[in-house]
Coordinates of C-alpha atoms in Angstrom, one line a residue:
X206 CA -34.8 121.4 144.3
X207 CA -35.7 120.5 140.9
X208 CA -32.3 118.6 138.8
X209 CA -31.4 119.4 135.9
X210 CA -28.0 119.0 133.4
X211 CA -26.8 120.9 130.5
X212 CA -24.8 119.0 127.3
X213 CA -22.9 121.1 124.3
X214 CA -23.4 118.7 121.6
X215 CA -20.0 120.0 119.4
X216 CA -18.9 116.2 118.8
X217 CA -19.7 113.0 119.7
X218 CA -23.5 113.2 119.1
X219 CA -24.9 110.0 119.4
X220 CA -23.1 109.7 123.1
X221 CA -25.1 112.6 124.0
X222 CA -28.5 111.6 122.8
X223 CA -28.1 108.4 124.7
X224 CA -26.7 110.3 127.8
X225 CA -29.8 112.7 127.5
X226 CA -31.9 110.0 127.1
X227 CA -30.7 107.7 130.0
X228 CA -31.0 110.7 132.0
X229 CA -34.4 111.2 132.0
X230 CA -34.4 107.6 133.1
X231 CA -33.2 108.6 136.2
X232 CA -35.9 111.3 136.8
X233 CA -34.0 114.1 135.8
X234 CA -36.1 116.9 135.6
X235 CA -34.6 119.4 132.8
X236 CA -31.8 119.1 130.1
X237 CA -30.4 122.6 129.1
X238 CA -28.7 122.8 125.6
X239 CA -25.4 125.4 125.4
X240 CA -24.5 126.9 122.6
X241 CA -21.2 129.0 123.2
X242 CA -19.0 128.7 120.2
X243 CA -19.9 125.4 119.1
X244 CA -23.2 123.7 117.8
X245 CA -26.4 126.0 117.5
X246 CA -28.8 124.8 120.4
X247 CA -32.1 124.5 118.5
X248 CA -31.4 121.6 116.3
X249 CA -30.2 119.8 119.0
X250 CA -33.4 120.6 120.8
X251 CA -35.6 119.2 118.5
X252 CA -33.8 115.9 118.0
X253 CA -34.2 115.4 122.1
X254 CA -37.4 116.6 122.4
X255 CA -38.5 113.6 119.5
X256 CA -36.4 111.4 121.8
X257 CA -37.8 112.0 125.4
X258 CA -41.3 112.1 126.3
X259 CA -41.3 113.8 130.0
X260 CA -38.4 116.3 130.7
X261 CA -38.3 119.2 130.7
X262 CA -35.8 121.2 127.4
X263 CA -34.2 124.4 127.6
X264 CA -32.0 126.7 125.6
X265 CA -28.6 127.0 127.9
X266 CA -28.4 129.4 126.2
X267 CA -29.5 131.0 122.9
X268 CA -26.9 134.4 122.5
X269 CA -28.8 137.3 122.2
X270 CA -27.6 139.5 119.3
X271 CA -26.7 136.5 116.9
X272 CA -30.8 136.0 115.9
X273 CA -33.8 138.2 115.9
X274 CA -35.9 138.7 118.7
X275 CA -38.6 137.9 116.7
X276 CA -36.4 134.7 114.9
X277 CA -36.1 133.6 118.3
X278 CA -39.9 134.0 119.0
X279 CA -40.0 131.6 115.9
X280 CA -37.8 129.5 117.4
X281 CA -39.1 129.5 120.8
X282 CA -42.9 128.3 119.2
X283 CA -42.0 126.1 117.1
X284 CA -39.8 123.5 119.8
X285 CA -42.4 124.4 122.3
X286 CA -45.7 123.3 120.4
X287 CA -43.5 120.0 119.0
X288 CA -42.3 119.2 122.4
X289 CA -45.8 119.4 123.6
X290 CA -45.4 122.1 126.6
X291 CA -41.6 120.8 127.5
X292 CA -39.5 123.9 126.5
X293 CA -37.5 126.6 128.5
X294 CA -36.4 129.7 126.6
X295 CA -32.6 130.8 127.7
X296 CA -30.9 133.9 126.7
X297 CA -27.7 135.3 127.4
X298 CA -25.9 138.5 126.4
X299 CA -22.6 135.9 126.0
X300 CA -19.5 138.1 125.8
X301 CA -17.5 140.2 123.4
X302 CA -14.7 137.5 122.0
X303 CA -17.8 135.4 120.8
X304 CA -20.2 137.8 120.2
X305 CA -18.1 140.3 118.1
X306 CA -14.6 138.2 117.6
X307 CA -16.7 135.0 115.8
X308 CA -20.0 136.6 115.0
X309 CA -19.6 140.0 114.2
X310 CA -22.2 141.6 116.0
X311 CA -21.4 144.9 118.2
X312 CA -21.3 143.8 121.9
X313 CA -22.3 147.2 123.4
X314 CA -25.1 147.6 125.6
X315 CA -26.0 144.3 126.5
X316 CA -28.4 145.3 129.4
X317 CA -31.0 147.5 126.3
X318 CA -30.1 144.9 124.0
X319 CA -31.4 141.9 126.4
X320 CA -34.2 144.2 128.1
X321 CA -35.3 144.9 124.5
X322 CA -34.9 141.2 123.1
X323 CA -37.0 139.9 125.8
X324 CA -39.9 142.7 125.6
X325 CA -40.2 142.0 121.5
X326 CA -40.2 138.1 121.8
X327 CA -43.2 138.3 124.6
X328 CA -45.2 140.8 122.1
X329 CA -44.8 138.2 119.1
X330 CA -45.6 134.9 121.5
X331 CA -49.1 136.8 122.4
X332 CA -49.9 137.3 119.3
X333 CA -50.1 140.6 119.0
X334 CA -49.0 142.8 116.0
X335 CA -45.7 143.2 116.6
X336 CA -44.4 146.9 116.6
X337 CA -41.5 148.1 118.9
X338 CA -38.8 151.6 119.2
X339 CA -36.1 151.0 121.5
X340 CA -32.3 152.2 121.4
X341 CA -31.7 148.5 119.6
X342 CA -34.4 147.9 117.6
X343 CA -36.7 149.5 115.4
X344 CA -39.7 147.1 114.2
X345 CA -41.0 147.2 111.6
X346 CA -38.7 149.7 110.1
X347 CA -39.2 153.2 108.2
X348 CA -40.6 153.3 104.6
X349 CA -43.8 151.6 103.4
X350 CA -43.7 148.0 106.0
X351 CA -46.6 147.7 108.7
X352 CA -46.8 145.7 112.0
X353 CA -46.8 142.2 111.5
X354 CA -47.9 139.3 113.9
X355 CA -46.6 135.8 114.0
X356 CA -48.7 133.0 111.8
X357 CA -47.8 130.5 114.7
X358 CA -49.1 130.7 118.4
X359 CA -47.6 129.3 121.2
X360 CA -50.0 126.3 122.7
X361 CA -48.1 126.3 126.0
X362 CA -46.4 128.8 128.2
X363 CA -43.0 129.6 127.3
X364 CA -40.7 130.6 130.5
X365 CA -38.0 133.0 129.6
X366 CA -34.6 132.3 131.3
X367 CA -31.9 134.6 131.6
X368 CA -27.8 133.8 131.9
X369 CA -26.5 136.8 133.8
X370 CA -23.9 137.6 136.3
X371 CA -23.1 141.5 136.4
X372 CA -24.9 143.9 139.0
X373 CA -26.9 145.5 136.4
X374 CA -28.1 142.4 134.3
X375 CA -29.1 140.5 137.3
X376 CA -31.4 143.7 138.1
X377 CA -33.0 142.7 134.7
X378 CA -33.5 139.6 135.4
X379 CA -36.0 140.4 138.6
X380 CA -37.6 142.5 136.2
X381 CA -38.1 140.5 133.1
X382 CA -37.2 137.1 134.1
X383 CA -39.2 134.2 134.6
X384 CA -36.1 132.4 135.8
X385 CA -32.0 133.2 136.3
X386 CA -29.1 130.8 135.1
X387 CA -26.2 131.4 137.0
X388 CA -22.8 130.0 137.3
X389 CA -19.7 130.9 139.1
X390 CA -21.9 130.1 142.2
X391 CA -20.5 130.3 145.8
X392 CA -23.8 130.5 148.3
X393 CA -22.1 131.9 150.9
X394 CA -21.3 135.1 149.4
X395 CA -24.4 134.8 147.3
X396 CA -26.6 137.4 149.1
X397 CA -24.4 140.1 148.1
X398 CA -23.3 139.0 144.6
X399 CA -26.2 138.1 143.3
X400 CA -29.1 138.2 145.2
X401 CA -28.8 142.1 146.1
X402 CA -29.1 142.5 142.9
X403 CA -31.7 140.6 141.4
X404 CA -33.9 141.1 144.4
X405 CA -33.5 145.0 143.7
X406 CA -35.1 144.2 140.0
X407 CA -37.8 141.9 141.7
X408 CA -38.7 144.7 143.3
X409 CA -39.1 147.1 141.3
X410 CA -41.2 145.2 138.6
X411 CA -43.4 144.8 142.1
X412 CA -42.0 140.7 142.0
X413 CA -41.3 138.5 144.8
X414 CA -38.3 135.8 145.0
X415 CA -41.4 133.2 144.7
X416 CA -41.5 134.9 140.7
X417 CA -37.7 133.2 139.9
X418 CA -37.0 130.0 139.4
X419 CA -33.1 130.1 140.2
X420 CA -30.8 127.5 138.4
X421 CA -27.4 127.1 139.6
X422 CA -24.7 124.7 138.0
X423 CA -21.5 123.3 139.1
X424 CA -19.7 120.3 138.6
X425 CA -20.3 117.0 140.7
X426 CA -17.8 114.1 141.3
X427 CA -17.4 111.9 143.8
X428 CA -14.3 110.5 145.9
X429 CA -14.0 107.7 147.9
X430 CA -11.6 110.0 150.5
X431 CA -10.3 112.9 151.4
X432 CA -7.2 111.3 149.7
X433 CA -8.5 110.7 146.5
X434 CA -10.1 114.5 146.7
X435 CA -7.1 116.2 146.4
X436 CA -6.0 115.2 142.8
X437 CA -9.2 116.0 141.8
X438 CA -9.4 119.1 142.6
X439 CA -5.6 119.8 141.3
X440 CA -7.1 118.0 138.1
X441 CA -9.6 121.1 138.2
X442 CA -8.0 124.4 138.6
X443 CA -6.5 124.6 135.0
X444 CA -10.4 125.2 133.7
X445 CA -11.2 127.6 136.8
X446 CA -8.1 129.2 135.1
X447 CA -9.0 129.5 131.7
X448 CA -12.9 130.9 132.7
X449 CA -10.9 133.7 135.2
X450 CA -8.4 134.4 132.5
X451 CA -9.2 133.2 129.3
X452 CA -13.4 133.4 128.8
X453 CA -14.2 136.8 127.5
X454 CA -11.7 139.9 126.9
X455 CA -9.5 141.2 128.7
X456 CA -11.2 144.3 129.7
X457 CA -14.4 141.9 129.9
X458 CA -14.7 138.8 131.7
X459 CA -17.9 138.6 133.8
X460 CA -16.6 135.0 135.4
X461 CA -13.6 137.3 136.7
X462 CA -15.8 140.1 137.8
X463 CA -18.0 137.1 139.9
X464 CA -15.1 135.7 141.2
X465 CA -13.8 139.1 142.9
X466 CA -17.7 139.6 144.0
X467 CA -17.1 137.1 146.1
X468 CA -14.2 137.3 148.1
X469 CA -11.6 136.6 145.5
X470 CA -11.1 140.2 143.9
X471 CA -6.8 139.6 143.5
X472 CA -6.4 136.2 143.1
X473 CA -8.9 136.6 139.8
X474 CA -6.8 139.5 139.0
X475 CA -3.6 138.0 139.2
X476 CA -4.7 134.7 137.4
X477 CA -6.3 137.0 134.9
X478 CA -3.0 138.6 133.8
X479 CA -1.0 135.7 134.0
X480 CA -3.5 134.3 131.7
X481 CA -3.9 136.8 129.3
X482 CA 0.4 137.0 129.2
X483 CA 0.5 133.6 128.6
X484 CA 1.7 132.6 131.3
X485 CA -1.1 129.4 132.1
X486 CA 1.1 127.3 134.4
X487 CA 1.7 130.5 136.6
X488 CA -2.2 131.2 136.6
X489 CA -2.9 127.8 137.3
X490 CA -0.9 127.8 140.2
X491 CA -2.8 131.2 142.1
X492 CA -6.2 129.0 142.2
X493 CA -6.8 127.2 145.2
X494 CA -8.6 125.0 146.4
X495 CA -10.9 126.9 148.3
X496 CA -12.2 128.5 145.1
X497 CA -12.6 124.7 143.6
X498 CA -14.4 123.4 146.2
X499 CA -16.5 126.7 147.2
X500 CA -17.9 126.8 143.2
X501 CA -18.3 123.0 142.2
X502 CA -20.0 119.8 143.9
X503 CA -16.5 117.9 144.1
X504 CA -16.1 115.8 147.7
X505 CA -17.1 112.8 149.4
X506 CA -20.6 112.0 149.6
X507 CA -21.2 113.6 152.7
X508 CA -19.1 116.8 151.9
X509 CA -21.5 117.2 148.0
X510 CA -24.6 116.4 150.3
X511 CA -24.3 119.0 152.9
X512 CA -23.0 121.6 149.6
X513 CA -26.5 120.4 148.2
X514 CA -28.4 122.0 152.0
X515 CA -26.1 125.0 151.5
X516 CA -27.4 125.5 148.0
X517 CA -31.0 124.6 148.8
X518 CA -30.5 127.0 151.8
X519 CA -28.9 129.6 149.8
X520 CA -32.1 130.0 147.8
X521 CA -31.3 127.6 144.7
X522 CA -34.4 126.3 143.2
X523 CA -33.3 124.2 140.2
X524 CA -29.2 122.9 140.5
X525 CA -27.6 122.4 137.1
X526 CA -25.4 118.8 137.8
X527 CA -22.8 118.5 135.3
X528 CA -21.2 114.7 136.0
X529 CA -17.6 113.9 136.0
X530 CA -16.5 110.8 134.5
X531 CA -14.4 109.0 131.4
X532 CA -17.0 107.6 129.7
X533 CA -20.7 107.8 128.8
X534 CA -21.2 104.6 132.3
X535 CA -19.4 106.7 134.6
X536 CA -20.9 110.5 133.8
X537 CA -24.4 108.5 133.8
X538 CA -23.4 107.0 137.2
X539 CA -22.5 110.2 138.4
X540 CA -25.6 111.7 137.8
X541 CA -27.9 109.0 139.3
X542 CA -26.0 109.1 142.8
X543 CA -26.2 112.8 142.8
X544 CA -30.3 112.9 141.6
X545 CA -30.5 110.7 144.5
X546 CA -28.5 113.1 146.9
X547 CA -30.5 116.1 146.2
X548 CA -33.5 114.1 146.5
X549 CA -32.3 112.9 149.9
X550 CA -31.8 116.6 151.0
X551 CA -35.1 117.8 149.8
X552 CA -36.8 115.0 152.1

């Protein structure tokens, strides 16, 4: 399994240059860049990719609806061809409290949308003219404007990555995909989840699994004991709350919807409601820690090591580490033992 990490630089910037650049010290292999609702992931890009010299940079991920398909494209060419070859291209369809509640943008039909988004960025990165009719866009449009291509060409490939989780966007991503960033990630009810599904869009776009390159995060941290485990994963279960309850709407919260996939269907219900009536100590309370430990890298050494086989097992081909710790020493450390772990399992 490749490693890789993702930072959301909203604050405290010059920690996370140095923690990206220490990083790829320790042989990491990729740094994504999130966007959510904070700082835009490009810039930040950029200023790593004039920083580092070997690992690999993606978007972690670029919201589709908020730019262009072809602004992306833009985008997408211009950090590749700096960063000599380094760059990853992730796009999510996010969710309606972002996308419409902060942007502004109609969420509806996120599956045409993406599908469409990712067939008009491939025409302008070959350089074609670029001329497309869908249900979501119309290029170029009506009236007296002709197809245009792109001044700039891409000098090295550009993967496209997609962030999905429902049945019906993870059938896209075996169809368009070059790679899948999940989350919400528990291998052993994986096969049905997830995998179902995006092996049933591999399919039909005449793929194989060999044609994804699947990237799973979770959280890592280490305890000394079983002991010291169990406040740690207490210390956890307020933010598997808020991503069961409070991340999206609340008709629409894919982490929810993942959740119940996999053998949590009322739990995630009930946290959901308590959640969204403001009850967040009640909510709190309904996760266990089952669901903590079955969706992060939290344990002793040897518990995160055999998770690591299980993921590797499970079909992971990339896992996304995001390091606990106070400071910029102890997230650092974090990561190093756990590089080291994965590398110990892929021996």
């Amino acid at each position: 399994m490749r490693t890789a990490t993702t930072v959301e630089v909203s604050g405290g910037g010059r920690d996370h240059l140095a923690f990206v650049v220490e990083a790829e010290k320790l042989g990491l292999d990729v740094c994504w860049v999130a966007e959510a609702w904070g700082s835009d992931a490009p810039a930040a890009l950029g200023y790593y990719a004039a920083k580092t010299d070997r690992m690999l940079l993606g978007s972690g991920i670029m919201q589709v609806g908020t730019r262009t398909p072809v602004a992306v494209a833009q985008t997408a060419i211009t950090l590749a061809n700096l960063s000599g070859g380094r760059f990853l291209l992730g796009l999510g369809a996010s969710g309606p409290q972002v996308i419409e509640g902060l942007h502004g943008v109609p969420f509806a039909r996120p599956r045409s949308r993406t599908g469409e988004t990712v067939q008009i960025i491939r025409a302008a990165l070959s350089g074609e003219k670029i001329s497309h009719s869908g249900r979501e866009f119309t290029i170029p449009l009506p009236g007296e404007a002709v197809p245009m291509r792109l001044s700039a060409r891409p000098e090295h490939p550009i993967p496209i990555y997609l962030a999905t989780m429902s049945p019906a966007m993870l059938r896209l991503t075996g169809e368009l995909a070059d790679g899948w960033l999940g989350t919400s990630f528990v291998p052993e009810g994986a096969a049905d989840a997830y995998f179902a599904h995006l092996d049933e869009g591999l399919r039909e776009a005449g793929r194989s699994r060999a044609d994804l390159d699947v990237c799973q995060g979770a959280e890592v941290a280490f305890a000394r004991d079983e002991d010291a485990l169990r406040p740690m994963v207490a210390a956890r279960k307020k933010d598997l709350a808020f991503s069961l309850g409070g991340m999206g709407s609340t008709s629409t919260n894919f982490y929810n919807r993942a959740y119940g996939r996999q053998g949590w269907a009322e739990v995630a219900a009930e946290v959901r409601d308590r959640w969204q009536a403001g009850d967040r100590e009640g909510a709190t309370a309904l996760v266990t820690d089952d669901m903590v430990l079955a969706t992060t890298l939290i344990g002793t050494e040897p518990m995160v090591r055999e998770r690591l086989r299980v993921w590797r097992d499970a079909g992971v081909d990339q896992v996304r580490l995001y390091p606990a710790g106070d400071g910029l020493d102890e997230r650092l450390s974090t990561l190093a033992r756990a590089i080291e772990l994965v590398r110990e399992v892929d021996a």
